[in-house]
Amino acid sequence: MGYSRNRISAYHYQESEVYIIESKSGFYDQKSIMEINLKDTLRNLRRAKNITQETLADYLGITPQSVGKWERGEGYPDITMLPKIAIYFDVTVDELLDVSRARIEERIQAYRDESMECVYAGDTERNIALWEKAYGEFPNDCRVMSNLMGALQMIQEWKIPQEVTDRMVSLGERILQESRDTKLREDAISALCYTYKRVGDDEKALHYANMGGSLHCTKEVLVSFAQEGEEGIAATQEYIRSMLERVAFSAGCDLLRKGDYSTEERIHVYEFCIKLLKLPVSEEDAKLYADNVARFYQMIAWQYAYGENAEKTLEALENMTKYAVIASEDGAGNYRGLLVNRLEYDSEKRARNYRGNACNLSLDDLKKKEFDFVRQEERFRKVVKELEQNALTV
């Protein structure tokens, strides 16, 4: 798909689907465009053509003082004048503004880097604001749209506001219509499926679910099969780890959410999930699964609490605390188990949608009324104290 030489509203890069000038209102804010580096480019073009500021000003029908201000970066031409200036120097608008693909990539990478800081800190609100800003700057870049969708997906509430739903649908549909990138399309399909499910539209959720690929033809399956050497071992180990985690959450979350299961049945499933997560490694590598195991013990504690079984509730809370503390410990390195020894961990680079660490999350759980009947127990107070000692100040 080509582009008009000086047509601002349709101007884009053929290779990367990145639109530069067009925005939600039709054009970018004037100042933000000129800051791209117009002043240096304009001066160099004028000197290469061997003309004075007066000559250029006469052609444009403005004062020489205005051209001087542009070249000093003290002022900016009206945005509608850019095509006329570009035509005069026989360049495209991108050459006039010195907008290169490398510059765009650098800018988007800066957004990604800052976004990862937000994700590791569990600062969902800041991450959403960051990608909203990026979307304002690159409103037609599908990568930016995808990252904005990802940030919105991190909202903790299951029932998301209607405006968030509308935004997700709008962004997802645009990606499916405009992008040919397989990863971006898959992420959009997944996000749309989850979004419609969260608002109770099962029909549309299933529509997008059916657009997904087969379990036997995912990138992870094929790479773990095709890749050789150390990289192949690492890819296969990561596939095993991720599949066990996915099965655990399918059983402990998706399955139990869909049926009317008894307390005993739910506890049985949660204990199965814990065994599954621990299966490929020993307690030496507990960091690999500690965060998720803490969540499942918390669910077990809830089930016992519903029946006011104090002993079993406290036992589950103590196990939850044990693994929440492990998950909250600082450190980085390789796991040691045979099935995971090519995988690395870094406690500072763990994505989360809550502030603090696993101990902060567990402390929030303990505030729920279900635990009021054991709140005065010494063992409960000990659990709270240990979590508070290992929680982060947020």
mmCIF file with all atom_site columns, C-alpha atoms in Angstrom, residues 155-317:
data_model
loop_
_atom_site.group_PDB
_atom_site.id
_atom_site.type_symbol
_atom_site.label_atom_id
_atom_site.label_alt_id
_atom_site.label_comp_id
_atom_site.label_asym_id
_atom_site.label_entity_id
_atom_site.label_seq_id
_atom_site.pdbx_PDB_ins_code
_atom_site.Cartn_x
_atom_site.Cartn_y
_atom_site.Cartn_z
_atom_site.occupancy
_atom_site.B_iso_or_equiv
_atom_site.pdbx_formal_charge
_atom_site.auth_seq_id
_atom_site.auth_comp_id
_atom_site.auth_asym_id
_atom_site.auth_atom_id
_atom_site.pdbx_PDB_model_num
ATOM 1   C CA . ILE A 1 155 ? -7.762  -4.426  35.391 1.00 0.00 ? 155 ILE A CA 1
ATOM 2   C CA . GLN A 1 156 ? -8.481  -6.701  38.346 1.00 0.00 ? 156 GLN A CA 1
ATOM 3   C CA . GLU A 1 157 ? -12.262 -6.519  38.484 1.00 0.00 ? 157 GLU A CA 1
ATOM 4   C CA . TRP A 1 158 ? -13.967 -9.379  36.654 1.00 0.00 ? 158 TRP A CA 1
ATOM 5   C CA . LYS A 1 159 ? -16.867 -7.150  35.577 1.00 0.00 ? 159 LYS A CA 1
ATOM 6   C CA . ILE A 1 160 ? -15.074 -4.397  33.692 1.00 0.00 ? 160 ILE A CA 1
ATOM 7   C CA . PRO A 1 161 ? -16.785 -1.022  33.013 1.00 0.00 ? 161 PRO A CA 1
ATOM 8   C CA . GLN A 1 162 ? -18.681 -0.627  29.750 1.00 0.00 ? 162 GLN A CA 1
ATOM 9   C CA . GLU A 1 163 ? -16.316 2.066   28.497 1.00 0.00 ? 163 GLU A CA 1
ATOM 10  C CA . VAL A 1 164 ? -13.385 -0.331  28.906 1.00 0.00 ? 164 VAL A CA 1
ATOM 11  C CA . THR A 1 165 ? -15.286 -3.031  27.031 1.00 0.00 ? 165 THR A CA 1
ATOM 12  C CA . ASP A 1 166 ? -16.069 -0.634  24.198 1.00 0.00 ? 166 ASP A CA 1
ATOM 13  C CA . ARG A 1 167 ? -12.444 0.440   24.011 1.00 0.00 ? 167 ARG A CA 1
ATOM 14  C CA . MET A 1 168 ? -11.173 -3.133  23.931 1.00 0.00 ? 168 MET A CA 1
ATOM 15  C CA . VAL A 1 169 ? -13.607 -4.101  21.181 1.00 0.00 ? 169 VAL A CA 1
ATOM 16  C CA . SER A 1 170 ? -12.729 -1.053  19.098 1.00 0.00 ? 170 SER A CA 1
ATOM 17  C CA . LEU A 1 171 ? -8.984  -1.648  19.378 1.00 0.00 ? 171 LEU A CA 1
ATOM 18  C CA . GLY A 1 172 ? -9.245  -5.400  18.824 1.00 0.00 ? 172 GLY A CA 1
ATOM 19  C CA . GLU A 1 173 ? -11.397 -5.090  15.728 1.00 0.00 ? 173 GLU A CA 1
ATOM 20  C CA . ARG A 1 174 ? -9.025  -2.521  14.250 1.00 0.00 ? 174 ARG A CA 1
ATOM 21  C CA . ILE A 1 175 ? -6.062  -4.845  14.759 1.00 0.00 ? 175 ILE A CA 1
ATOM 22  C CA . LEU A 1 176 ? -7.902  -7.715  13.063 1.00 0.00 ? 176 LEU A CA 1
ATOM 23  C CA . GLN A 1 177 ? -8.839  -5.476  10.138 1.00 0.00 ? 177 GLN A CA 1
ATOM 24  C CA . GLU A 1 178 ? -5.526  -3.654  9.695  1.00 0.00 ? 178 GLU A CA 1
ATOM 25  C CA . SER A 1 179 ? -2.706  -5.942  10.852 1.00 0.00 ? 179 SER A CA 1
ATOM 26  C CA . ARG A 1 180 ? -1.177  -8.957  9.138  1.00 0.00 ? 180 ARG A CA 1
ATOM 27  C CA . ASP A 1 181 ? 1.079   -9.725  12.089 1.00 0.00 ? 181 ASP A CA 1
ATOM 28  C CA . THR A 1 182 ? 0.173   -13.184 13.449 1.00 0.00 ? 182 THR A CA 1
ATOM 29  C CA . LYS A 1 183 ? 1.132   -12.415 17.059 1.00 0.00 ? 183 LYS A CA 1
ATOM 30  C CA . LEU A 1 184 ? -0.849  -9.161  17.155 1.00 0.00 ? 184 LEU A CA 1
ATOM 31  C CA . ARG A 1 185 ? -3.887  -10.865 15.667 1.00 0.00 ? 185 ARG A CA 1
ATOM 32  C CA . GLU A 1 186 ? -3.692  -13.761 18.128 1.00 0.00 ? 186 GLU A CA 1
ATOM 33  C CA . ASP A 1 187 ? -3.389  -11.368 21.067 1.00 0.00 ? 187 ASP A CA 1
ATOM 34  C CA . ALA A 1 188 ? -6.387  -9.399  19.794 1.00 0.00 ? 188 ALA A CA 1
ATOM 35  C CA . ILE A 1 189 ? -8.493  -12.543 19.421 1.00 0.00 ? 189 ILE A CA 1
ATOM 36  C CA . SER A 1 190 ? -7.570  -13.670 22.923 1.00 0.00 ? 190 SER A CA 1
ATOM 37  C CA . ALA A 1 191 ? -8.281  -10.257 24.439 1.00 0.00 ? 191 ALA A CA 1
ATOM 38  C CA . LEU A 1 192 ? -11.651 -9.998  22.690 1.00 0.00 ? 192 LEU A CA 1
ATOM 39  C CA . CYS A 1 193 ? -12.641 -13.472 23.897 1.00 0.00 ? 193 CYS A CA 1
ATOM 40  C CA . TYR A 1 194 ? -11.766 -12.641 27.505 1.00 0.00 ? 194 TYR A CA 1
ATOM 41  C CA . THR A 1 195 ? -13.403 -9.211  27.282 1.00 0.00 ? 195 THR A CA 1
ATOM 42  C CA . TYR A 1 196 ? -16.748 -10.534 26.076 1.00 0.00 ? 196 TYR A CA 1
ATOM 43  C CA . LYS A 1 197 ? -16.644 -13.313 28.678 1.00 0.00 ? 197 LYS A CA 1
ATOM 44  C CA . ARG A 1 198 ? -16.038 -10.788 31.448 1.00 0.00 ? 198 ARG A CA 1
ATOM 45  C CA . VAL A 1 199 ? -19.157 -8.852  30.472 1.00 0.00 ? 199 VAL A CA 1
ATOM 46  C CA . GLY A 1 200 ? -21.287 -11.984 30.127 1.00 0.00 ? 200 GLY A CA 1
ATOM 47  C CA . ASP A 1 201 ? -21.583 -12.110 26.336 1.00 0.00 ? 201 ASP A CA 1
ATOM 48  C CA . ASP A 1 202 ? -20.903 -15.822 25.945 1.00 0.00 ? 202 ASP A CA 1
ATOM 49  C CA . GLU A 1 203 ? -21.906 -15.917 22.281 1.00 0.00 ? 203 GLU A CA 1
ATOM 50  C CA . LYS A 1 204 ? -19.328 -13.354 21.198 1.00 0.00 ? 204 LYS A CA 1
ATOM 51  C CA . ALA A 1 205 ? -16.719 -14.827 23.541 1.00 0.00 ? 205 ALA A CA 1
ATOM 52  C CA . LEU A 1 206 ? -17.203 -18.195 21.844 1.00 0.00 ? 206 LEU A CA 1
ATOM 53  C CA . HIS A 1 207 ? -17.071 -16.552 18.414 1.00 0.00 ? 207 HIS A CA 1
ATOM 54  C CA . TYR A 1 208 ? -13.561 -15.266 19.088 1.00 0.00 ? 208 TYR A CA 1
ATOM 55  C CA . ALA A 1 209 ? -12.582 -18.470 20.904 1.00 0.00 ? 209 ALA A CA 1
ATOM 56  C CA . ASN A 1 210 ? -13.278 -20.384 17.703 1.00 0.00 ? 210 ASN A CA 1
ATOM 57  C CA . MET A 1 211 ? -10.900 -18.064 15.848 1.00 0.00 ? 211 MET A CA 1
ATOM 58  C CA . GLY A 1 212 ? -8.005  -19.363 17.936 1.00 0.00 ? 212 GLY A CA 1
ATOM 59  C CA . GLY A 1 213 ? -5.533  -21.925 16.657 1.00 0.00 ? 213 GLY A CA 1
ATOM 60  C CA . SER A 1 214 ? -5.367  -25.615 17.498 1.00 0.00 ? 214 SER A CA 1
ATOM 61  C CA . LEU A 1 215 ? -3.501  -26.723 20.617 1.00 0.00 ? 215 LEU A CA 1
ATOM 62  C CA . HIS A 1 216 ? -1.346  -28.883 18.377 1.00 0.00 ? 216 HIS A CA 1
ATOM 63  C CA . CYS A 1 217 ? -0.291  -26.018 16.128 1.00 0.00 ? 217 CYS A CA 1
ATOM 64  C CA . THR A 1 218 ? 0.777   -23.301 18.536 1.00 0.00 ? 218 THR A CA 1
ATOM 65  C CA . LYS A 1 219 ? 4.132   -21.593 18.188 1.00 0.00 ? 219 LYS A CA 1
ATOM 66  C CA . GLU A 1 220 ? 5.225   -23.067 21.524 1.00 0.00 ? 220 GLU A CA 1
ATOM 67  C CA . VAL A 1 221 ? 4.468   -26.628 20.418 1.00 0.00 ? 221 VAL A CA 1
ATOM 68  C CA . LEU A 1 222 ? 6.224   -26.255 17.087 1.00 0.00 ? 222 LEU A CA 1
ATOM 69  C CA . VAL A 1 223 ? 9.286   -24.425 18.458 1.00 0.00 ? 223 VAL A CA 1
ATOM 70  C CA . SER A 1 224 ? 9.764   -27.008 21.217 1.00 0.00 ? 224 SER A CA 1
ATOM 71  C CA . PHE A 1 225 ? 9.718   -29.658 18.482 1.00 0.00 ? 225 PHE A CA 1
ATOM 72  C CA . ALA A 1 226 ? 11.834  -27.898 15.855 1.00 0.00 ? 226 ALA A CA 1
ATOM 73  C CA . GLN A 1 227 ? 14.446  -26.023 17.907 1.00 0.00 ? 227 GLN A CA 1
ATOM 74  C CA . GLU A 1 228 ? 17.636  -27.955 18.737 1.00 0.00 ? 228 GLU A CA 1
ATOM 75  C CA . GLY A 1 229 ? 20.531  -27.457 21.132 1.00 0.00 ? 229 GLY A CA 1
ATOM 76  C CA . GLU A 1 230 ? 20.381  -25.397 24.308 1.00 0.00 ? 230 GLU A CA 1
ATOM 77  C CA . GLU A 1 231 ? 17.737  -23.110 22.880 1.00 0.00 ? 231 GLU A CA 1
ATOM 78  C CA . GLY A 1 232 ? 15.610  -26.128 22.063 1.00 0.00 ? 232 GLY A CA 1
ATOM 79  C CA . ILE A 1 233 ? 15.922  -27.487 25.602 1.00 0.00 ? 233 ILE A CA 1
ATOM 80  C CA . ALA A 1 234 ? 14.954  -24.114 27.065 1.00 0.00 ? 234 ALA A CA 1
ATOM 81  C CA . ALA A 1 235 ? 11.981  -23.804 24.703 1.00 0.00 ? 235 ALA A CA 1
ATOM 82  C CA . THR A 1 236 ? 10.750  -27.281 25.598 1.00 0.00 ? 236 THR A CA 1
ATOM 83  C CA . GLN A 1 237 ? 11.150  -26.667 29.317 1.00 0.00 ? 237 GLN A CA 1
ATOM 84  C CA . GLU A 1 238 ? 9.235   -23.409 29.070 1.00 0.00 ? 238 GLU A CA 1
ATOM 85  C CA . TYR A 1 239 ? 6.482   -25.179 27.141 1.00 0.00 ? 239 TYR A CA 1
ATOM 86  C CA . ILE A 1 240 ? 6.208   -27.881 29.836 1.00 0.00 ? 240 ILE A CA 1
ATOM 87  C CA . ARG A 1 241 ? 6.122   -25.267 32.596 1.00 0.00 ? 241 ARG A CA 1
ATOM 88  C CA . SER A 1 242 ? 3.538   -23.104 30.874 1.00 0.00 ? 242 SER A CA 1
ATOM 89  C CA . MET A 1 243 ? 1.298   -26.052 29.994 1.00 0.00 ? 243 MET A CA 1
ATOM 90  C CA . LEU A 1 244 ? 1.258   -27.361 33.564 1.00 0.00 ? 244 LEU A CA 1
ATOM 91  C CA . GLU A 1 245 ? 0.387   -23.874 34.770 1.00 0.00 ? 245 GLU A CA 1
ATOM 92  C CA . ARG A 1 246 ? -2.337  -23.540 32.141 1.00 0.00 ? 246 ARG A CA 1
ATOM 93  C CA . VAL A 1 247 ? -3.867  -26.917 33.059 1.00 0.00 ? 247 VAL A CA 1
ATOM 94  C CA . ALA A 1 248 ? -3.814  -25.992 36.752 1.00 0.00 ? 248 ALA A CA 1
ATOM 95  C CA . PHE A 1 249 ? -5.697  -22.780 36.143 1.00 0.00 ? 249 PHE A CA 1
ATOM 96  C CA . SER A 1 250 ? -8.104  -24.422 33.731 1.00 0.00 ? 250 SER A CA 1
ATOM 97  C CA . ALA A 1 251 ? -9.004  -26.890 36.475 1.00 0.00 ? 251 ALA A CA 1
ATOM 98  C CA . GLY A 1 252 ? -8.906  -24.551 39.455 1.00 0.00 ? 252 GLY A CA 1
ATOM 99  C CA . CYS A 1 253 ? -10.573 -21.553 37.828 1.00 0.00 ? 253 CYS A CA 1
ATOM 100 C CA . ASP A 1 254 ? -12.353 -22.327 34.563 1.00 0.00 ? 254 ASP A CA 1
ATOM 101 C CA . LEU A 1 255 ? -13.714 -25.755 35.481 1.00 0.00 ? 255 LEU A CA 1
ATOM 102 C CA . LEU A 1 256 ? -14.939 -24.866 38.974 1.00 0.00 ? 256 LEU A CA 1
ATOM 103 C CA . ARG A 1 257 ? -16.492 -21.621 37.758 1.00 0.00 ? 257 ARG A CA 1
ATOM 104 C CA . LYS A 1 258 ? -18.747 -23.480 35.351 1.00 0.00 ? 258 LYS A CA 1
ATOM 105 C CA . GLY A 1 259 ? -20.291 -26.123 37.633 1.00 0.00 ? 259 GLY A CA 1
ATOM 106 C CA . ASP A 1 260 ? -22.018 -26.583 40.982 1.00 0.00 ? 260 ASP A CA 1
ATOM 107 C CA . TYR A 1 261 ? -19.288 -28.354 42.945 1.00 0.00 ? 261 TYR A CA 1
ATOM 108 C CA . SER A 1 262 ? -19.278 -29.232 46.630 1.00 0.00 ? 262 SER A CA 1
ATOM 109 C CA . THR A 1 263 ? -16.729 -27.903 49.094 1.00 0.00 ? 263 THR A CA 1
ATOM 110 C CA . GLU A 1 264 ? -14.950 -31.253 49.160 1.00 0.00 ? 264 GLU A CA 1
ATOM 111 C CA . GLU A 1 265 ? -14.789 -31.397 45.369 1.00 0.00 ? 265 GLU A CA 1
ATOM 112 C CA . ARG A 1 266 ? -13.388 -27.890 45.133 1.00 0.00 ? 266 ARG A CA 1
ATOM 113 C CA . ILE A 1 267 ? -10.712 -28.608 47.705 1.00 0.00 ? 267 ILE A CA 1
ATOM 114 C CA . HIS A 1 268 ? -9.799  -31.797 45.846 1.00 0.00 ? 268 HIS A CA 1
ATOM 115 C CA . VAL A 1 269 ? -9.335  -29.826 42.611 1.00 0.00 ? 269 VAL A CA 1
ATOM 116 C CA . TYR A 1 270 ? -7.245  -27.126 44.311 1.00 0.00 ? 270 TYR A CA 1
ATOM 117 C CA . GLU A 1 271 ? -4.983  -29.757 45.866 1.00 0.00 ? 271 GLU A CA 1
ATOM 118 C CA . PHE A 1 272 ? -4.616  -31.368 42.431 1.00 0.00 ? 272 PHE A CA 1
ATOM 119 C CA . CYS A 1 273 ? -3.587  -27.978 41.001 1.00 0.00 ? 273 CYS A CA 1
ATOM 120 C CA . ILE A 1 274 ? -0.938  -27.551 43.684 1.00 0.00 ? 274 ILE A CA 1
ATOM 121 C CA . LYS A 1 275 ? 0.504   -31.012 42.960 1.00 0.00 ? 275 LYS A CA 1
ATOM 122 C CA . LEU A 1 276 ? 0.515   -30.238 39.256 1.00 0.00 ? 276 LEU A CA 1
ATOM 123 C CA . LEU A 1 277 ? 2.447   -26.994 39.706 1.00 0.00 ? 277 LEU A CA 1
ATOM 124 C CA . LYS A 1 278 ? 5.012   -28.715 41.922 1.00 0.00 ? 278 LYS A CA 1
ATOM 125 C CA . LEU A 1 279 ? 5.356   -31.749 39.662 1.00 0.00 ? 279 LEU A CA 1
ATOM 126 C CA . PRO A 1 280 ? 8.424   -30.811 37.555 1.00 0.00 ? 280 PRO A CA 1
ATOM 127 C CA . VAL A 1 281 ? 10.560  -29.433 40.400 1.00 0.00 ? 281 VAL A CA 1
ATOM 128 C CA . SER A 1 282 ? 11.546  -29.857 44.047 1.00 0.00 ? 282 SER A CA 1
ATOM 129 C CA . GLU A 1 283 ? 11.079  -27.472 46.970 1.00 0.00 ? 283 GLU A CA 1
ATOM 130 C CA . GLU A 1 284 ? 14.494  -26.041 46.063 1.00 0.00 ? 284 GLU A CA 1
ATOM 131 C CA . ASP A 1 285 ? 12.837  -24.459 43.058 1.00 0.00 ? 285 ASP A CA 1
ATOM 132 C CA . ALA A 1 286 ? 9.713   -23.332 44.890 1.00 0.00 ? 286 ALA A CA 1
ATOM 133 C CA . LYS A 1 287 ? 10.034  -19.851 43.378 1.00 0.00 ? 287 LYS A CA 1
ATOM 134 C CA . LEU A 1 288 ? 8.861   -21.310 40.085 1.00 0.00 ? 288 LEU A CA 1
ATOM 135 C CA . TYR A 1 289 ? 5.385   -21.974 41.432 1.00 0.00 ? 289 TYR A CA 1
ATOM 136 C CA . ALA A 1 290 ? 5.209   -20.241 44.841 1.00 0.00 ? 290 ALA A CA 1
ATOM 137 C CA . ASP A 1 291 ? 2.998   -17.337 43.778 1.00 0.00 ? 291 ASP A CA 1
ATOM 138 C CA . ASN A 1 292 ? 0.368   -19.578 42.191 1.00 0.00 ? 292 ASN A CA 1
ATOM 139 C CA . VAL A 1 293 ? 0.514   -22.198 44.939 1.00 0.00 ? 293 VAL A CA 1
ATOM 140 C CA . ALA A 1 294 ? -0.115  -19.452 47.511 1.00 0.00 ? 294 ALA A CA 1
ATOM 141 C CA . ARG A 1 295 ? -3.248  -18.473 45.538 1.00 0.00 ? 295 ARG A CA 1
ATOM 142 C CA . PHE A 1 296 ? -4.573  -22.046 45.532 1.00 0.00 ? 296 PHE A CA 1
ATOM 143 C CA . TYR A 1 297 ? -3.969  -22.450 49.281 1.00 0.00 ? 297 TYR A CA 1
ATOM 144 C CA . GLN A 1 298 ? -5.876  -19.217 49.757 1.00 0.00 ? 298 GLN A CA 1
ATOM 145 C CA . MET A 1 299 ? -8.796  -20.745 47.813 1.00 0.00 ? 299 MET A CA 1
ATOM 146 C CA . ILE A 1 300 ? -8.621  -23.862 49.989 1.00 0.00 ? 300 ILE A CA 1
ATOM 147 C CA . ALA A 1 301 ? -8.709  -21.652 53.086 1.00 0.00 ? 301 ALA A CA 1
ATOM 148 C CA . TRP A 1 302 ? -11.851 -19.972 51.775 1.00 0.00 ? 302 TRP A CA 1
ATOM 149 C CA . GLN A 1 303 ? -13.579 -23.316 51.282 1.00 0.00 ? 303 GLN A CA 1
ATOM 150 C CA . TYR A 1 304 ? -12.817 -24.440 54.820 1.00 0.00 ? 304 TYR A CA 1
ATOM 151 C CA . ALA A 1 305 ? -13.803 -21.019 56.128 1.00 0.00 ? 305 ALA A CA 1
ATOM 152 C CA . TYR A 1 306 ? -17.254 -21.296 54.522 1.00 0.00 ? 306 TYR A CA 1
ATOM 153 C CA . GLY A 1 307 ? -17.828 -24.376 56.725 1.00 0.00 ? 307 GLY A CA 1
ATOM 154 C CA . GLU A 1 308 ? -16.113 -22.684 59.703 1.00 0.00 ? 308 GLU A CA 1
ATOM 155 C CA . ASN A 1 309 ? -13.535 -25.460 60.022 1.00 0.00 ? 309 ASN A CA 1
ATOM 156 C CA . ALA A 1 310 ? -11.005 -23.503 62.055 1.00 0.00 ? 310 ALA A CA 1
ATOM 157 C CA . GLU A 1 311 ? -8.213  -26.098 62.075 1.00 0.00 ? 311 GLU A CA 1
ATOM 158 C CA . LYS A 1 312 ? -8.230  -26.690 58.332 1.00 0.00 ? 312 LYS A CA 1
ATOM 159 C CA . THR A 1 313 ? -8.674  -22.982 57.581 1.00 0.00 ? 313 THR A CA 1
ATOM 160 C CA . LEU A 1 314 ? -5.635  -22.041 59.657 1.00 0.00 ? 314 LEU A CA 1
ATOM 161 C CA . GLU A 1 315 ? -3.580  -24.861 58.167 1.00 0.00 ? 315 GLU A CA 1
ATOM 162 C CA . ALA A 1 316 ? -4.360  -23.639 54.640 1.00 0.00 ? 316 ALA A CA 1
ATOM 163 C CA . LEU A 1 317 ? -3.552  -20.041 55.603 1.00 0.00 ? 317 LEU A CA 1
#
